[in-house]
CSV table of C-alpha atoms and ligand atoms in Angstrom, one decimal:
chain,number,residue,atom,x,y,z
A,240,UNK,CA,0.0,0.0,0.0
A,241,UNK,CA,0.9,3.7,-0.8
A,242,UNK,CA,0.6,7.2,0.4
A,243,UNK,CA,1.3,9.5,-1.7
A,244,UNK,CA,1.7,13.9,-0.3
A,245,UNK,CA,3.2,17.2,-1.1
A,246,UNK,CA,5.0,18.3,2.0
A,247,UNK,CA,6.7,21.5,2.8
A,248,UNK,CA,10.7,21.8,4.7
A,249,UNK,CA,8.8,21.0,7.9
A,250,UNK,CA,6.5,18.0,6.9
A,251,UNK,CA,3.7,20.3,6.6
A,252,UNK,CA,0.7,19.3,4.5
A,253,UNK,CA,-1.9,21.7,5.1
A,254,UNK,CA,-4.0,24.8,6.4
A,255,UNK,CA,-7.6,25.5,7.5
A,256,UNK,CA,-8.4,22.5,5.7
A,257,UNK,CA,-6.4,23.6,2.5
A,258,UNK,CA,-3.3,22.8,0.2
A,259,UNK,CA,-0.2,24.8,1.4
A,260,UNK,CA,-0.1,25.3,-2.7
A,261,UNK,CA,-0.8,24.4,-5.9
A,262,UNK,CA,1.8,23.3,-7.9
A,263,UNK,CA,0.8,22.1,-11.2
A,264,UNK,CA,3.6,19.7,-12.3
A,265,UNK,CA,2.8,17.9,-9.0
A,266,UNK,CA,-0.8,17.7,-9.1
A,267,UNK,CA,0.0,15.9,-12.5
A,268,UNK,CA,2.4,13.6,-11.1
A,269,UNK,CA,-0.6,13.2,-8.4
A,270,UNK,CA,-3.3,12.1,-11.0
A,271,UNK,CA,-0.9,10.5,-13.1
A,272,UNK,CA,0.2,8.2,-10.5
A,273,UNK,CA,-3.7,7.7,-8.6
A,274,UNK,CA,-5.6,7.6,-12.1
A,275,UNK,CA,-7.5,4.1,-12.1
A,276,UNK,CA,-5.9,3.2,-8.7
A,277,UNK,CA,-8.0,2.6,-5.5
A,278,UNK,CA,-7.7,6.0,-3.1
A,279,UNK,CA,-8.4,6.8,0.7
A,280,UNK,CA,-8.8,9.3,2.4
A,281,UNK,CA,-10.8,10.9,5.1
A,282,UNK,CA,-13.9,13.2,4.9
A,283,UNK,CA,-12.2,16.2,5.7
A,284,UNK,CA,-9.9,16.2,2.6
A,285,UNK,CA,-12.9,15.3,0.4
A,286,UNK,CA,-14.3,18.2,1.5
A,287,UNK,CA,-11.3,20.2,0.3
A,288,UNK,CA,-11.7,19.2,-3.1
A,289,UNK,CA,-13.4,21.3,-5.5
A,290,UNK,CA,-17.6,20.6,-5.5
A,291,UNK,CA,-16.5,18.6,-2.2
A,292,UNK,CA,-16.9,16.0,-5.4
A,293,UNK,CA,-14.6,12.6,-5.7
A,294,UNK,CA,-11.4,12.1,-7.5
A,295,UNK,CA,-12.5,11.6,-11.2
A,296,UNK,CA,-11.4,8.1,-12.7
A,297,UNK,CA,-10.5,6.3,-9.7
A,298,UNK,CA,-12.4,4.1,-7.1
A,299,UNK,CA,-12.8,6.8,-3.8
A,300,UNK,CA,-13.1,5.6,-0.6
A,301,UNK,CA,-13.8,7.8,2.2
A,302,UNK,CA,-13.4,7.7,5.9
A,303,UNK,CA,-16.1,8.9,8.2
A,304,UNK,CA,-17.6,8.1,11.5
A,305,UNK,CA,-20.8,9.5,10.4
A,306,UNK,CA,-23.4,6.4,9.2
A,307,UNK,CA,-25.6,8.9,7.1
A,308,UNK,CA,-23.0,10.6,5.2
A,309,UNK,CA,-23.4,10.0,1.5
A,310,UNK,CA,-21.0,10.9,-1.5
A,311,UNK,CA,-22.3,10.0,-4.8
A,312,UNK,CA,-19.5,8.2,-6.7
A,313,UNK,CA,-17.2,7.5,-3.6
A,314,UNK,CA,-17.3,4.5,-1.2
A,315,UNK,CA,-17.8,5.0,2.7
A,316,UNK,CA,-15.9,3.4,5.2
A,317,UNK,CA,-16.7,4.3,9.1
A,318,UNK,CA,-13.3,2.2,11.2
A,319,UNK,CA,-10.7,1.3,10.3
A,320,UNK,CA,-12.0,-2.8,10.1
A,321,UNK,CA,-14.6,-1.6,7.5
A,322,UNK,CA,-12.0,-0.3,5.4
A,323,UNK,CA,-9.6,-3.4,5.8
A,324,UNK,CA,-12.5,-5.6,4.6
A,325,UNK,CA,-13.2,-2.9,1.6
A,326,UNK,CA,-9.4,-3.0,0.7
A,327,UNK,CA,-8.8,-7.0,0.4
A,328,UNK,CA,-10.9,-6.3,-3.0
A,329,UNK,CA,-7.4,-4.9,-4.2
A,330,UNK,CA,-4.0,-5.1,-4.7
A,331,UNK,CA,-2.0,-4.0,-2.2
A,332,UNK,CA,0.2,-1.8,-4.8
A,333,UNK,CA,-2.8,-0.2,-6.5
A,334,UNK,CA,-4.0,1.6,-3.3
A,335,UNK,CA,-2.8,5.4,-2.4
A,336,UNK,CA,-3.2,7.2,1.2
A,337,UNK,CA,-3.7,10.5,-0.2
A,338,UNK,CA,-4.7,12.1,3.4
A,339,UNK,CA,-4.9,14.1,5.3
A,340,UNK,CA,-3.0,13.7,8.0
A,341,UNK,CA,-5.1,11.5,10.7
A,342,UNK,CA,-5.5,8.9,7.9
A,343,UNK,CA,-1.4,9.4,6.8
A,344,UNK,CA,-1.1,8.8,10.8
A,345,UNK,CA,-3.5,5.9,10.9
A,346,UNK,CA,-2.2,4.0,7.7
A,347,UNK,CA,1.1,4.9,7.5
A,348,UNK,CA,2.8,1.7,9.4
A,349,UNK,CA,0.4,-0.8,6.7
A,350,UNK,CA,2.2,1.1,4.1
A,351,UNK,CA,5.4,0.8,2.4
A,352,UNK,CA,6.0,3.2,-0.1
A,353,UNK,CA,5.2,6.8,0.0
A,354,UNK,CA,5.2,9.1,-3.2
A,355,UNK,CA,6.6,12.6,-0.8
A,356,UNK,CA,6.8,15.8,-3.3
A,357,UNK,CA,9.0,18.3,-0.9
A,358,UNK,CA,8.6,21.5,-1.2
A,359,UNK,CA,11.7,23.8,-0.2
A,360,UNK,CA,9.6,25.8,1.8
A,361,UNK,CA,8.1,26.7,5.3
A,362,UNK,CA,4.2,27.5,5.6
A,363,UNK,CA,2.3,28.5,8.1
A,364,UNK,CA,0.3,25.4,8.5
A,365,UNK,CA,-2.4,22.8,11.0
A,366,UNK,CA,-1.3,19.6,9.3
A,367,UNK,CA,1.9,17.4,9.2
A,368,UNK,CA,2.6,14.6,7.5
A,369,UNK,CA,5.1,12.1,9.6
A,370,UNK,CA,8.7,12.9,9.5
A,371,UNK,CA,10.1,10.0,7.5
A,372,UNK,CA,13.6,11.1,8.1
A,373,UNK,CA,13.4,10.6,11.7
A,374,UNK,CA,11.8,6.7,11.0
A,375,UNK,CA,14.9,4.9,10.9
A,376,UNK,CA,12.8,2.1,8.7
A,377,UNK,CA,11.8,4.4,6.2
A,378,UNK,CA,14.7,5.2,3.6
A,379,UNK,CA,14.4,7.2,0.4
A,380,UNK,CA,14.9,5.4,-2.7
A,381,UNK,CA,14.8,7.6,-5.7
A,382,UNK,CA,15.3,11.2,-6.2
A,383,UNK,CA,14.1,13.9,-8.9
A,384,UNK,CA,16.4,17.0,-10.0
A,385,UNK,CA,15.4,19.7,-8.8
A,386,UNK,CA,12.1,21.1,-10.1
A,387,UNK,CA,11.1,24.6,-10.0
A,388,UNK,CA,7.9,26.5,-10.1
A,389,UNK,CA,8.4,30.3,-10.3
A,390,UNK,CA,10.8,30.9,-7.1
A,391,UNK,CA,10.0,27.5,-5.4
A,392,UNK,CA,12.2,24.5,-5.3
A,393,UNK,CA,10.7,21.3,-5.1
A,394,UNK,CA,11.9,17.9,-5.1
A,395,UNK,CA,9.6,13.7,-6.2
A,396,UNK,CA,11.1,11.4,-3.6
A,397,UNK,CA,10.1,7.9,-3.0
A,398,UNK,CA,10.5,6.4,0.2
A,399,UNK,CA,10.5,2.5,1.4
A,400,UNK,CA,10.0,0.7,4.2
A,401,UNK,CA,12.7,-2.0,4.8
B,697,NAP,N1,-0.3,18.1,1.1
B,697,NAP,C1,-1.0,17.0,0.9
B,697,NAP,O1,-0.5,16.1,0.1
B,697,NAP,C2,-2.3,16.8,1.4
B,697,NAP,C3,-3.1,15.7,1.1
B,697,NAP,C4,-4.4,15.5,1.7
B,697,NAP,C5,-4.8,16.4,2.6
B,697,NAP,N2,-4.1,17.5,2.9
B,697,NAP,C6,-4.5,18.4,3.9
B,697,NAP,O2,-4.8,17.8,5.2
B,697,NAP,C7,-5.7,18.5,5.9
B,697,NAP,C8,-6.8,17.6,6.4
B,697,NAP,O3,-6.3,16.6,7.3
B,697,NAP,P1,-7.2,16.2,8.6
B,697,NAP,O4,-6.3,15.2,9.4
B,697,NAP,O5,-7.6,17.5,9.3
B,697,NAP,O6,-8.5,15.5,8.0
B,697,NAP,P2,-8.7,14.1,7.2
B,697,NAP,O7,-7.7,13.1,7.6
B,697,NAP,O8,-8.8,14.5,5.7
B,697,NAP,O9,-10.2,13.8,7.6
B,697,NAP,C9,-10.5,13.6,9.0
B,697,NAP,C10,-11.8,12.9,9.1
B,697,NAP,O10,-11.7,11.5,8.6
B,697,NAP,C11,-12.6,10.7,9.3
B,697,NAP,N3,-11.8,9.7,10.0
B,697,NAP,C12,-10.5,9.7,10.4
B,697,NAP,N4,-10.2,8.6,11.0
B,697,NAP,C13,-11.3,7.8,10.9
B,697,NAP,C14,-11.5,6.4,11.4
B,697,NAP,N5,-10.6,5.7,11.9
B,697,NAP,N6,-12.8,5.9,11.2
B,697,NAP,C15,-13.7,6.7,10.6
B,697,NAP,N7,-13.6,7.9,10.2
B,697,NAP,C16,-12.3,8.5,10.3
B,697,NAP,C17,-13.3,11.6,10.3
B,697,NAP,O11,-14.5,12.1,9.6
B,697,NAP,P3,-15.9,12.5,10.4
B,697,NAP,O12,-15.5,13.8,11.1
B,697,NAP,O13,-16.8,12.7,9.2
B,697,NAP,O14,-16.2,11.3,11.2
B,697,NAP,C18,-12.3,12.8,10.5
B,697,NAP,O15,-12.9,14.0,11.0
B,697,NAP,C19,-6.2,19.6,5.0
B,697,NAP,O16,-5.5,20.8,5.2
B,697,NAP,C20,-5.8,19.1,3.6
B,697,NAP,O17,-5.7,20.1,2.6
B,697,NAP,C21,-2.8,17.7,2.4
């Protein structure tokens, strides 16, 4: 299983239930890399999308405790059991985490690769993804050049779990 996040110098993710930013080569690489795979996340990030609508062309499943909540096109899950059953219909390699950051916290040790766009950067911010650096079993595996977008720096790592 996957997670996959844009984090800033401090393993920021977000604020006031938003993006830090927007950069477009990486919310490529994000659909790119999701489009007709399984992702999870939890209501709250859902609700940060535009229309509060699902990720187009792949299967959604959303965490919530709430038993009447309702998203056309996406699948509700309410524990963490619920979702384990819902997962076993897939591959372990075709799912993505894609957050926010009580699901990254949740999932993260049933994970073992995460997709981490770092941004060279440091946002005021509400959300963290872990620190993978400071998790001795997580290593990073492959590095990008450096990217820019106007006067920021940003960098595709993966990471593994060993
Ligand atoms: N930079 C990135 O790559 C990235 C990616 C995604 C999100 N984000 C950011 O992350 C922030 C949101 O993170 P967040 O932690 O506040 O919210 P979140 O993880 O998106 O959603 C939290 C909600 O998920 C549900 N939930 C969580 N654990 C559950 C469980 N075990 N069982 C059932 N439901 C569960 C609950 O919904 P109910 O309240 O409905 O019960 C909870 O309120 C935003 O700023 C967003 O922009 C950043």
């Amino acid at each position: 299983m996957n997670l996959i996040a844009a984090v800033d110098e401090n393993w920021a993710i977000g604020y006031q239930n938003k993006l830090l930013t927007s950069i477009p080569e990486d919310m490529k690489f994000f659909r790119e890399t999701t489009t007709g795979k399984v992702v999870v996340m939890g209501r709250k990030t859902l609700e940060s999308f535009p229309g509060k609508k699902p990720l187009k062309n792949r299967t959604n499943i959303i965490l919530t405790k709430n038993p009447s909540y309702q998203v056309e096109g996406a699948v509700m899950v309410h524990d963490l059991d619920e979702l384990h059953k819902e997962l076993e219909k897939y591959n372990s390699e075709d799912i993505f985490v894609i957050g926010g950051e009580s699901i990254y916290r949740q999932l993260l040790d049933e994970c073992d690769t995460a997709y981490i766009t770092k941004i060279e950067y440091q946002y005021t911010a509400d959300s963290y993804f872990p620190n993978l650096d400071e998790k001795k079993e997580w290593k990073i595996v492959k590095t990008s050049e450096e990217n820019t977008c106007f006067d920021l720096e940003y960098f595709f790592l993966v990471y593994k779990k060993s």
